[in-house]
Coordinates of C-alpha atoms and ligand atoms in Angstrom, one line a residue:
M1 CA -10.8 11.0 76.3
T2 CA -13.7 8.8 75.7
E3 CA -17.3 8.9 76.8
F4 CA -16.4 6.8 79.8
D5 CA -14.7 9.7 81.4
N6 CA -18.1 10.9 82.2
Q7 CA -19.0 8.0 84.4
P8 CA -17.8 9.3 87.7
D9 CA -19.8 12.4 87.1
R10 CA -22.8 10.4 86.1
A11 CA -22.6 8.7 89.5
D12 CA -23.1 12.0 91.2
E13 CA -26.4 12.5 89.4
A14 CA -29.5 11.5 91.0
P15 CA -30.1 8.1 89.7
D16 CA -33.2 7.8 87.7
A17 CA -34.6 5.5 85.1
T18 CA -33.5 7.5 82.1
D19 CA -29.9 7.8 83.3
R20 CA -29.7 4.1 84.0
A21 CA -31.1 3.5 80.6
G22 CA -28.4 5.7 79.2
V23 CA -25.6 3.9 80.9
A24 CA -26.9 0.6 79.8
D25 CA -27.1 1.7 76.2
D26 CA -23.6 3.2 76.3
A27 CA -22.3 -0.1 77.3
D28 CA -24.2 -1.9 74.6
L29 CA -22.7 0.5 72.0
M30 CA -19.2 -0.3 73.1
E31 CA -17.2 -2.2 70.5
V32 CA -13.9 -3.9 70.8
D33 CA -11.4 -3.5 68.0
A34 CA -8.9 -6.0 66.7
I35 CA -6.3 -5.4 69.3
G36 CA -8.8 -5.4 72.1
T37 CA -8.9 -1.7 72.9
P38 CA -12.4 -0.4 73.6
A39 CA -13.2 1.9 70.6
V40 CA -15.4 5.0 70.9
P41 CA -18.6 4.2 69.0
P42 CA -19.7 6.5 66.2
R43 CA -21.8 9.1 67.8
P44 CA -24.4 11.4 66.3
A45 CA -23.4 15.0 66.3
R46 CA -24.9 17.5 68.7
P47 CA -28.0 18.9 67.1
W48 CA -27.4 22.1 65.1
W49 CA -29.7 24.2 67.2
Q50 CA -27.6 23.4 70.3
G51 CA -24.6 24.5 68.4
A52 CA -26.4 27.7 67.3
W53 CA -27.3 28.5 70.9
A54 CA -23.8 27.7 72.1
G55 CA -22.4 30.0 69.4
L56 CA -24.7 32.8 70.4
A57 CA -23.8 32.5 74.1
A58 CA -20.0 32.2 73.4
G59 CA -20.1 35.0 70.8
G60 CA -22.0 37.2 73.2
L61 CA -19.5 36.5 75.9
A62 CA -16.6 37.4 73.5
V63 CA -18.3 40.7 72.6
A64 CA -19.2 41.5 76.2
V65 CA -15.7 40.7 77.5
G66 CA -14.2 42.9 74.7
M67 CA -16.6 45.8 75.6
L68 CA -15.8 45.4 79.3
I69 CA -12.0 45.5 78.9
A70 CA -12.4 48.4 76.5
A71 CA -14.5 50.3 79.1
I72 CA -12.2 49.6 82.0
T73 CA -9.0 50.6 80.0
D74 CA -10.9 53.5 78.3
V75 CA -10.1 52.6 74.7
V76 CA -12.6 52.4 71.9
S77 CA -15.0 49.5 72.1
P78 CA -14.6 46.9 69.4
I79 CA -18.2 47.4 68.4
D80 CA -17.9 51.1 68.0
A81 CA -14.7 50.7 66.1
V82 CA -16.3 48.4 63.6
G83 CA -19.3 50.7 63.5
S84 CA -17.1 53.6 62.7
D85 CA -15.5 51.7 59.9
V86 CA -18.9 50.8 58.6
I87 CA -19.9 54.4 58.7
D88 CA -16.7 55.4 56.8
R89 CA -17.3 52.7 54.2
T90 CA -21.0 53.0 53.7
P91 CA -21.9 54.1 50.2
R92 CA -23.5 57.6 49.9
A93 CA -26.9 56.4 48.9
V94 CA -27.2 54.1 51.9
K95 CA -26.0 56.8 54.3
E96 CA -28.5 59.3 52.8
W97 CA -31.2 56.7 53.2
A98 CA -30.3 56.0 56.8
I99 CA -30.2 59.7 57.7
R100 CA -33.5 60.3 56.0
N101 CA -35.3 57.3 57.6
F102 CA -33.7 57.0 61.0
E103 CA -32.8 60.7 61.4
T104 CA -30.5 61.1 64.4
N105 CA -31.3 57.6 65.5
D106 CA -29.1 56.4 62.7
K107 CA -26.4 55.4 65.1
L108 CA -28.7 53.4 67.4
V109 CA -29.9 51.6 64.3
L110 CA -26.4 50.9 63.2
R111 CA -25.5 49.4 66.6
I112 CA -28.6 47.2 66.6
G113 CA -27.6 46.2 63.0
I114 CA -24.1 45.2 64.1
F115 CA -25.3 43.2 67.1
T116 CA -27.9 41.4 64.8
V117 CA -25.3 40.5 62.2
L118 CA -22.9 39.3 65.0
A119 CA -25.6 37.2 66.6
L120 CA -26.6 35.6 63.3
A121 CA -22.9 34.9 62.5
A122 CA -22.3 33.4 65.9
M123 CA -25.3 31.1 65.5
V124 CA -24.1 29.9 62.1
I125 CA -20.5 29.4 63.5
G126 CA -21.9 27.5 66.4
A127 CA -24.1 25.3 64.3
L128 CA -21.1 24.5 62.0
A129 CA -19.0 23.8 65.1
T130 CA -21.1 20.9 66.0
K131 CA -19.5 19.1 63.1
R132 CA -16.0 20.5 63.5
V133 CA -15.3 22.3 66.7
W134 CA -12.3 24.1 65.2
I135 CA -14.7 26.0 62.9
G136 CA -16.2 27.6 66.0
V137 CA -12.8 28.5 67.4
A138 CA -11.6 29.9 64.1
G139 CA -14.8 31.7 63.5
I140 CA -14.8 33.6 66.8
G141 CA -11.1 34.2 66.4
A142 CA -11.6 35.7 63.0
F143 CA -14.2 38.2 64.4
G144 CA -11.8 39.0 67.2
V145 CA -9.1 39.9 64.7
V146 CA -11.5 42.1 62.7
G147 CA -12.5 43.9 65.9
A148 CA -8.9 44.2 66.9
L149 CA -7.8 45.7 63.6
A150 CA -10.7 48.1 63.5
A151 CA -10.0 49.3 67.1
A152 CA -6.3 49.7 66.6
G153 CA -6.8 51.6 63.3
R154 CA -9.2 54.2 64.6
P155 CA -7.8 57.8 64.8
G156 CA -6.4 58.4 68.3
E157 CA -6.2 54.7 69.1
G158 CA -3.0 52.5 69.2
A159 CA -2.0 48.9 69.2
G160 CA -3.3 48.6 72.8
S161 CA -6.8 49.2 71.6
A162 CA -6.6 45.7 69.9
V163 CA -6.4 44.0 73.3
P164 CA -10.0 44.0 74.3
S165 CA -11.2 42.3 71.1
L166 CA -8.5 39.7 71.2
V167 CA -9.0 38.8 74.8
G168 CA -12.8 38.6 74.2
A169 CA -12.2 36.3 71.3
V170 CA -9.9 34.0 73.2
V171 CA -12.5 33.8 76.1
G172 CA -15.4 33.2 73.7
A173 CA -13.6 30.6 71.6
S174 CA -12.5 28.7 74.7
V175 CA -16.0 28.6 76.1
L176 CA -17.4 27.5 72.8
Y177 CA -14.7 24.7 72.6
V178 CA -15.6 23.5 76.1
M179 CA -19.3 23.5 75.2
L180 CA -19.0 21.7 71.9
R181 CA -15.9 19.6 72.0
R182 CA -17.6 16.4 73.0
P183 CA -20.7 15.5 70.9
A184 CA -23.7 14.4 72.9
V185 CA -24.6 10.8 73.1
E186 CA -28.1 10.6 71.8
V187 CA -29.6 7.5 73.1
P188 CA -31.4 5.6 70.4
G189 CA -34.6 3.8 70.9
P190 CA -38.0 4.6 72.4
S191 CA -36.5 5.1 75.9
A192 CA -34.4 8.0 74.6
A193 CA -33.3 10.4 77.4
P194 CA -34.8 13.8 76.8
L195 CA -32.4 15.4 79.2
G196 CA -29.4 13.3 79.8
W197 CA -26.3 14.2 81.8
D198 CA -24.5 15.7 78.8
R199 CA -27.4 17.8 77.7
R200 CA -27.9 19.1 81.2
R201 CA -24.3 20.0 81.6
F202 CA -24.5 21.7 78.2
L203 CA -27.5 23.8 79.1
V204 CA -26.0 24.8 82.4
T205 CA -22.7 25.8 80.8
S206 CA -24.3 27.7 77.9
G207 CA -26.9 29.3 80.2
T208 CA -24.2 30.5 82.6
T209 CA -22.2 31.8 79.6
A210 CA -25.2 33.8 78.4
V211 CA -25.8 35.3 81.9
V212 CA -22.2 36.2 82.4
A213 CA -22.1 37.8 78.9
A214 CA -25.2 39.9 79.7
A215 CA -23.8 41.0 83.0
A216 CA -20.4 41.9 81.5
G217 CA -22.2 43.8 78.8
A218 CA -24.3 45.7 81.3
V219 CA -21.3 46.6 83.4
A220 CA -19.4 47.8 80.3
H221 CA -22.3 50.0 79.3
R222 CA -22.5 51.4 82.8
I223 CA -18.8 52.3 83.0
T224 CA -18.9 53.9 79.6
S225 CA -22.0 56.0 80.2
N226 CA -20.9 57.0 83.7
R227 CA -17.6 58.2 82.3
E228 CA -19.3 60.2 79.6
R229 CA -21.8 61.7 82.1
E230 CA -19.0 62.6 84.5
F231 CA -17.0 64.2 81.6
T232 CA -20.0 66.1 80.4
S233 CA -20.8 67.5 83.8
Q234 CA -17.2 68.6 84.3
A235 CA -17.2 70.2 80.8
A236 CA -20.4 72.0 81.6
Q237 CA -18.6 74.1 84.3
P238 CA -19.1 77.7 83.2
I239 CA -16.2 79.2 81.5
P240 CA -15.1 82.0 83.8
E241 CA -15.0 84.6 81.0
F242 CA -18.6 84.0 80.3
G243 CA -19.7 85.3 83.7
D244 CA -23.0 84.1 85.1
T245 CA -25.1 85.7 82.5
G246 CA -23.8 83.7 79.5
V247 CA -25.0 85.3 76.4
T248 CA -24.4 89.0 76.0
V249 CA -26.1 89.5 72.7
D250 CA -29.6 90.9 72.8
I251 CA -32.1 89.0 70.7
P252 CA -35.0 91.3 69.8
A253 CA -38.4 89.9 70.7
G254 CA -39.5 90.6 67.1
A255 CA -37.2 88.0 65.8
D256 CA -39.8 85.3 66.4
A257 CA -42.8 84.7 64.2
D258 CA -43.1 80.9 63.8
P259 CA -44.7 79.4 66.9
N260 CA -43.1 76.0 66.2
T261 CA -39.5 77.3 65.7
P262 CA -37.8 79.4 68.4
F263 CA -35.5 82.0 66.9
I264 CA -32.7 80.6 69.1
T265 CA -32.6 76.9 69.1
P266 CA -31.9 75.5 72.6
N267 CA -28.8 73.4 72.9
D268 CA -30.8 70.3 73.8
D269 CA -33.0 70.6 70.7
F270 CA -30.1 71.5 68.3
Y271 CA -29.8 68.9 65.5
R272 CA -26.7 66.7 65.7
I273 CA -24.9 65.3 62.6
D274 CA -21.5 63.6 62.7
T275 CA -19.8 60.3 62.1
A276 CA -18.8 59.8 65.8
L277 CA -20.3 56.7 67.6
S278 CA -18.8 57.9 70.8
F279 CA -17.6 61.5 71.5
P280 CA -14.0 62.3 71.6
R281 CA -13.3 63.5 75.1
A282 CA -10.5 66.0 75.3
D283 CA -9.0 67.0 78.6
V284 CA -8.8 70.8 78.3
E285 CA -5.7 70.9 80.5
N286 CA -3.8 69.1 77.8
W287 CA -5.9 69.8 74.7
S288 CA -4.7 72.2 72.0
F289 CA -5.1 72.6 68.3
T290 CA -2.5 73.7 65.8
I291 CA -2.5 76.0 62.8
E292 CA 0.0 74.8 60.3
G293 CA 0.7 74.1 56.6
M294 CA 1.1 77.1 54.3
V295 CA 1.7 79.6 57.1
D296 CA 4.7 81.7 58.1
K297 CA 4.5 80.8 61.8
P298 CA 2.7 77.7 62.9
L299 CA 0.6 78.2 66.0
T300 CA -0.4 75.9 68.9
V301 CA -3.5 77.2 70.7
T302 CA -4.5 75.8 74.1
Y303 CA -7.9 76.2 75.7
A304 CA -6.6 78.8 78.1
D305 CA -5.1 80.7 75.1
L306 CA -8.5 80.7 73.4
L307 CA -10.2 82.0 76.5
N308 CA -7.6 84.7 77.0
R309 CA -8.0 86.0 73.4
P310 CA -10.6 88.6 72.5
Q311 CA -13.9 86.8 72.3
V312 CA -16.9 87.6 70.1
E313 CA -20.5 86.4 70.2
R314 CA -22.4 86.0 67.0
V315 CA -25.8 84.7 66.0
I316 CA -25.3 82.2 63.2
T317 CA -27.6 79.6 61.7
I318 CA -25.8 76.4 60.7
C319 CA -27.4 73.7 58.6
C320 CA -26.6 70.3 57.1
V321 CA -26.3 69.6 53.4
S322 CA -28.4 66.5 54.1
N323 CA -31.3 68.7 55.1
E324 CA -34.3 67.9 52.9
V325 CA -36.6 70.6 51.8
G326 CA -38.7 71.3 54.9
G327 CA -36.3 69.3 57.0
R328 CA -35.0 69.8 60.6
Y329 CA -31.2 69.6 60.2
I330 CA -30.8 73.3 60.8
G331 CA -30.4 75.3 64.0
N332 CA -29.6 78.8 65.1
A333 CA -27.4 79.6 68.1
V334 CA -25.3 82.4 69.7
W335 CA -21.8 81.1 69.2
R336 CA -19.0 82.5 71.2
G337 CA -15.4 82.2 70.2
V338 CA -12.2 83.7 68.7
M339 CA -12.3 85.1 65.1
L340 CA -10.5 82.6 62.8
R341 CA -9.2 85.6 60.8
D342 CA -7.3 86.9 63.9
L343 CA -5.6 83.5 64.4
L344 CA -4.8 83.1 60.7
E345 CA -3.4 86.6 60.5
E346 CA -1.1 85.8 63.4
A347 CA 0.0 82.6 61.7
G348 CA 0.5 84.5 58.4
V349 CA -1.3 82.8 55.5
Q350 CA 1.1 82.3 52.6
D351 CA 0.4 83.0 48.9
G352 CA -0.9 79.9 47.2
A353 CA -2.9 78.6 50.2
E354 CA -6.3 77.8 48.8
Q355 CA -8.1 75.8 51.5
V356 CA -8.6 75.9 55.2
Y357 CA -8.5 72.2 55.9
S358 CA -9.3 71.1 59.4
T359 CA -9.2 67.8 61.3
S360 CA -11.1 66.7 64.4
L361 CA -9.9 64.6 67.3
D362 CA -11.7 61.6 65.8
G363 CA -10.0 62.0 62.4
W364 CA -12.9 63.6 60.5
T365 CA -11.8 66.3 58.0
C366 CA -13.2 69.1 55.9
G367 CA -12.1 72.1 54.0
F368 CA -13.3 75.4 52.6
P369 CA -11.8 78.3 50.6
V370 CA -9.3 80.5 52.4
G371 CA -11.5 83.4 51.2
A372 CA -14.3 82.4 53.5
A373 CA -12.0 82.9 56.5
L374 CA -10.6 86.2 55.4
D375 CA -13.4 88.0 53.5
G376 CA -14.7 89.7 56.6
R377 CA -17.4 87.2 57.6
D378 CA -17.5 86.0 61.2
A379 CA -15.8 82.6 60.8
M380 CA -14.7 81.5 64.3
V381 CA -13.2 78.9 66.5
A382 CA -16.2 78.6 68.9
V383 CA -16.0 77.6 72.5
G384 CA -19.5 78.6 73.6
M385 CA -23.0 77.9 72.4
N386 CA -26.0 79.9 73.8
G387 CA -24.2 81.0 76.9
E388 CA -22.7 77.6 77.8
P389 CA -19.4 75.9 77.0
L390 CA -19.9 73.9 73.8
P391 CA -21.9 70.7 74.7
L392 CA -19.9 67.6 74.0
A393 CA -22.2 66.6 71.2
H394 CA -21.6 69.9 69.5
G395 CA -17.8 69.9 69.6
Y396 CA -16.4 70.6 73.1
P397 CA -13.8 72.0 73.7
A398 CA -13.8 73.9 70.4
R399 CA -15.2 73.8 66.9
L400 CA -15.3 75.8 63.7
I401 CA -18.3 77.8 62.7
V402 CA -18.3 79.5 59.3
P403 CA -21.4 81.6 58.3
G404 CA -22.8 80.7 54.9
L405 CA -21.2 77.2 54.5
Y406 CA -22.8 73.8 55.1
G407 CA -21.4 72.0 58.1
Y408 CA -19.8 69.2 56.1
V409 CA -17.3 71.6 54.6
S410 CA -16.7 73.9 57.5
A411 CA -18.1 73.1 61.0
T412 CA -15.4 70.8 62.5
K413 CA -16.3 69.7 66.0
W414 CA -13.7 68.5 68.5
L415 CA -11.1 70.6 66.7
S416 CA -7.6 69.3 66.6
K417 CA -5.8 70.8 63.6
I418 CA -6.2 73.6 61.0
E419 CA -4.0 73.4 58.0
L420 CA -3.6 75.8 55.1
T421 CA -3.3 73.7 52.0
N422 CA -4.1 73.7 48.3
W423 CA -7.2 72.0 46.8
E424 CA -5.5 68.6 46.5
R425 CA -6.5 67.7 50.0
E426 CA -10.0 66.4 50.2
G427 CA -12.3 66.6 53.2
Y428 CA -14.1 63.5 54.5
W429 CA -17.2 63.8 52.4
V430 CA -15.6 64.8 49.1
P431 CA -14.4 61.4 47.9
R432 CA -17.8 60.1 49.2
G433 CA -19.6 61.9 46.5
W434 CA -20.3 65.3 47.9
S435 CA -19.3 68.6 46.3
R436 CA -15.9 70.1 47.2
E437 CA -17.5 73.5 48.0
G438 CA -20.6 73.9 50.0
P439 CA -22.2 77.3 50.0
I440 CA -25.6 77.2 51.7
K441 CA -28.5 77.4 49.3
T442 CA -31.4 79.9 49.9
Q443 CA -34.2 77.9 51.5
S444 CA -37.5 78.4 53.3
R445 CA -39.7 76.3 55.5
I446 CA -43.3 76.4 56.7
G447 CA -43.4 75.7 60.4
Y448 CA -47.0 76.4 61.2
P449 CA -49.5 74.9 60.5
R450 CA -48.0 71.4 60.3
H451 CA -48.5 69.2 57.3
R452 CA -52.0 67.6 57.6
V453 CA -52.5 68.5 61.2
P454 CA -56.0 69.9 61.4
I455 CA -56.6 73.6 62.3
D456 CA -59.7 75.6 62.9
P457 CA -61.2 77.7 60.1
G458 CA -61.2 81.5 60.4
P459 CA -58.6 84.1 60.7
G460 CA -55.2 82.6 61.4
K461 CA -51.7 82.5 60.1
I462 CA -49.0 80.7 58.2
A463 CA -45.5 81.1 59.5
G464 CA -42.0 79.7 59.2
V465 CA -38.3 80.5 58.6
A466 CA -36.2 81.3 55.6
W467 CA -32.4 81.3 55.4
A468 CA -29.7 82.4 53.0
Q469 CA -26.7 82.7 55.4
H470 CA -24.3 85.5 54.8
R471 CA -26.5 86.9 52.0
G472 CA -29.6 87.6 54.1
I473 CA -33.3 87.2 53.4
E474 CA -35.0 90.0 51.4
K475 CA -38.5 88.6 50.8
V476 CA -40.7 85.5 51.5
E477 CA -43.7 84.7 49.4
V478 CA -46.5 82.2 50.1
Q479 CA -48.9 80.6 47.6
I480 CA -52.1 79.0 48.8
D481 CA -53.6 76.6 46.3
D482 CA -53.2 78.1 42.9
G483 CA -53.6 81.7 44.0
E484 CA -51.3 84.7 43.6
W485 CA -48.0 84.6 45.5
Q486 CA -48.5 86.7 48.6
V487 CA -45.7 88.6 50.3
A488 CA -45.2 87.5 53.9
T489 CA -44.3 89.8 56.8
L490 CA -40.7 89.4 57.8
A491 CA -39.7 89.2 61.5
T492 CA -37.0 91.5 62.8
D493 CA -33.7 91.1 60.8
V494 CA -31.1 90.1 63.4
T495 CA -28.2 89.3 61.0
D496 CA -27.6 88.1 57.5
D497 CA -25.9 85.1 59.0
A498 CA -29.0 83.8 60.7
W499 CA -32.4 82.6 59.5
R500 CA -35.3 85.0 59.4
Q501 CA -38.8 84.2 60.5
W502 CA -41.9 85.2 58.5
V503 CA -45.7 85.2 58.9
L504 CA -48.7 85.6 56.7
D505 CA -52.2 86.3 57.9
W506 CA -54.7 84.0 56.4
D507 CA -58.5 83.4 56.6
A508 CA -58.6 79.6 56.6
T509 CA -61.6 78.0 54.9
S510 CA -62.6 74.4 55.5
G511 CA -61.0 71.7 53.4
D512 CA -57.5 70.8 52.3
H513 CA -55.2 73.5 51.0
Q514 CA -51.8 73.2 49.3
V515 CA -49.5 75.8 50.7
R516 CA -46.0 76.6 49.5
V517 CA -43.2 79.0 50.2
R518 CA -40.3 80.6 48.4
A519 CA -37.6 83.0 49.6
T520 CA -35.6 85.7 47.8
D521 CA -32.2 86.6 49.2
K522 CA -30.6 90.0 49.4
T523 CA -28.8 89.5 46.1
G524 CA -32.2 89.4 44.5
A525 CA -32.1 85.6 43.7
T526 CA -35.3 83.7 44.3
Q527 CA -35.0 80.1 45.3
T528 CA -35.7 77.7 42.4
E529 CA -38.8 75.5 42.2
E530 CA -36.8 72.7 40.8
R531 CA -36.5 69.8 43.2
T532 CA -33.0 68.4 43.6
P533 CA -31.8 65.8 46.0
V534 CA -29.5 66.7 48.9
A535 CA -26.4 65.2 47.2
P536 CA -24.0 66.5 46.0
D537 CA -24.4 70.0 47.3
G538 CA -27.8 70.6 49.0
A539 CA -31.5 70.2 48.2
T540 CA -33.5 72.8 46.2
G541 CA -37.2 73.2 45.8
W542 CA -40.2 74.9 47.4
H543 CA -41.4 73.5 50.7
T544 CA -45.0 72.5 50.0
I545 CA -47.5 71.1 52.6
T546 CA -51.1 70.3 52.8
V547 CA -53.0 72.4 55.4
R548 CA -56.1 70.6 56.7
V549 CA -58.8 73.0 57.9
R550 CA -61.7 71.5 59.9
Ligands
MTE601 N1 -15.7 66.1 64.0 C1 -16.8 66.2 63.2 N2 -17.2 67.4 63.0 C2 -18.3 67.6 62.2 C3 -19.0 66.5 61.6 C4 -18.4 65.2 61.9 O1 -18.9 64.2 61.4 N3 -17.3 65.1 62.7 N4 -20.1 66.7 60.9 C5 -20.3 68.0 60.3 C6 -21.6 68.2 59.7 S1 -22.0 67.3 58.3 C7 -22.5 69.1 60.2 S2 -24.0 69.4 59.4 C8 -22.2 69.8 61.5 C9 -23.4 69.6 62.5 O2 -23.1 70.3 63.7 P1 -24.0 70.0 65.0 O3 -24.0 68.5 65.2 O4 -23.4 70.7 66.1 O5 -25.4 70.4 64.6 O6 -21.0 69.4 62.1 C10 -20.0 69.1 61.2 N5 -18.8 68.9 62.0
MO602 MO1 -24.0 68.0 57.6

């Protein structure tokens, strides 16, 4: 094909001075080679910025088509698959930094980051494709293959999950090829056409591509969020065994003392930490988990089995090893479920089993000593949280809860398998630089007043929470400026497995005061002043704030 193929189209255009000038110049540029065939004159390449824009539009279309097909066929979106791989491969320091700075928005930030990287790459690919169009096709194709491999390799996904990314790449690469295959004819001279036929066609094609991409992306997002919402509302149907009242445990009114921290954390306010970009959605009719490995009789337990077994409700505070001193990655709930010990006794734990190693539906793993399941503490397979079925974000249909252990070694959400193993097996976080065992460290936090939030002078109070799960809190002391440590009043003791609130009366005088807190657990150990980072096995140090009195 040559430039002259364009001429019939050109005739359709409203004739105007610039177009006529273009036609005339094209004719002038025509050369005739030795054997008399009209040769295509050397043409300047399309400007790089047009290539970048074309790359952005075509790349966007590739991603959006991939997301749309993934949403329709209900497989993992290529973006989430790559995001999950990024999470799995991110070095510990970066992950810690992300959790600290973005808190639970870390996944939103990751998605924005992925889209930004893709957009920049697509623009570079498009700009290069103005010189060699195959660079564009190959570039988009390469991203398609990356997305396909990531999707097919995620736990619970198969070869079919590669399809959305591959189809998206084919569509995106084709559109880029159509947009860039023929370089623009830039008309030389002072009468240069600012918007000739080719450029207009280019703008229309690329603009349409961008609009279609945005629409496809929006539809994909809609389908996915509708499906998740529908699933969540189904899952929220009360479990019959719960009755209408939900929680059966009485929480004494005296358990509260910190006005900023309810003793029971409502489900919607409960911190959430996991590696999942989208929640595994188990159909409870077909879901079950297994107990296998070093046991006499492997078990398969369905949702109905769990509900039919004797249930217990326990108040247990769980917390994250990534919780900084004074941090918020801690929550207290009434968990309902089946005692893990009962299940393990039925399966028959063999001699030599060292670790209870569990796997989630999305392939996350962790492990804790067998002793923690059998030493009498209330380790459980939980199906309920604060009188409701487990929310999807917190592990529906079932999760593990083990009093006294950080979540990263014990609290598997979306449970799929429990194996009895030796210590050779390593949970998800262990090779990523976290300690193999994760007993919770004794900690305390000032909840009221808030750091540097002014309060009125006069009689008032300082209050907060302290925790040493499964050991219990014996004493909390507060130090104001450099004064004596004062013993705080402890709120009603509900259980050693939950946090304990505390309060100290205080006559506040105007000015800034440094206030710090330390707790002593029921073994008599007082938390250390030494500040250590969250890695590898939990932060230590005394929570210290500045109280501003007007
Ligand atoms: N499947 C799965 N379970 C998981 C995790 C995870 O990443 N995936 N994170 C663990 C960690 S680190 C913590 S602190 C707790 C947090 O539980 P929550 O989100 O219900 O508060 O879940 C644990 N269970
Ligand atoms: Mo955690």
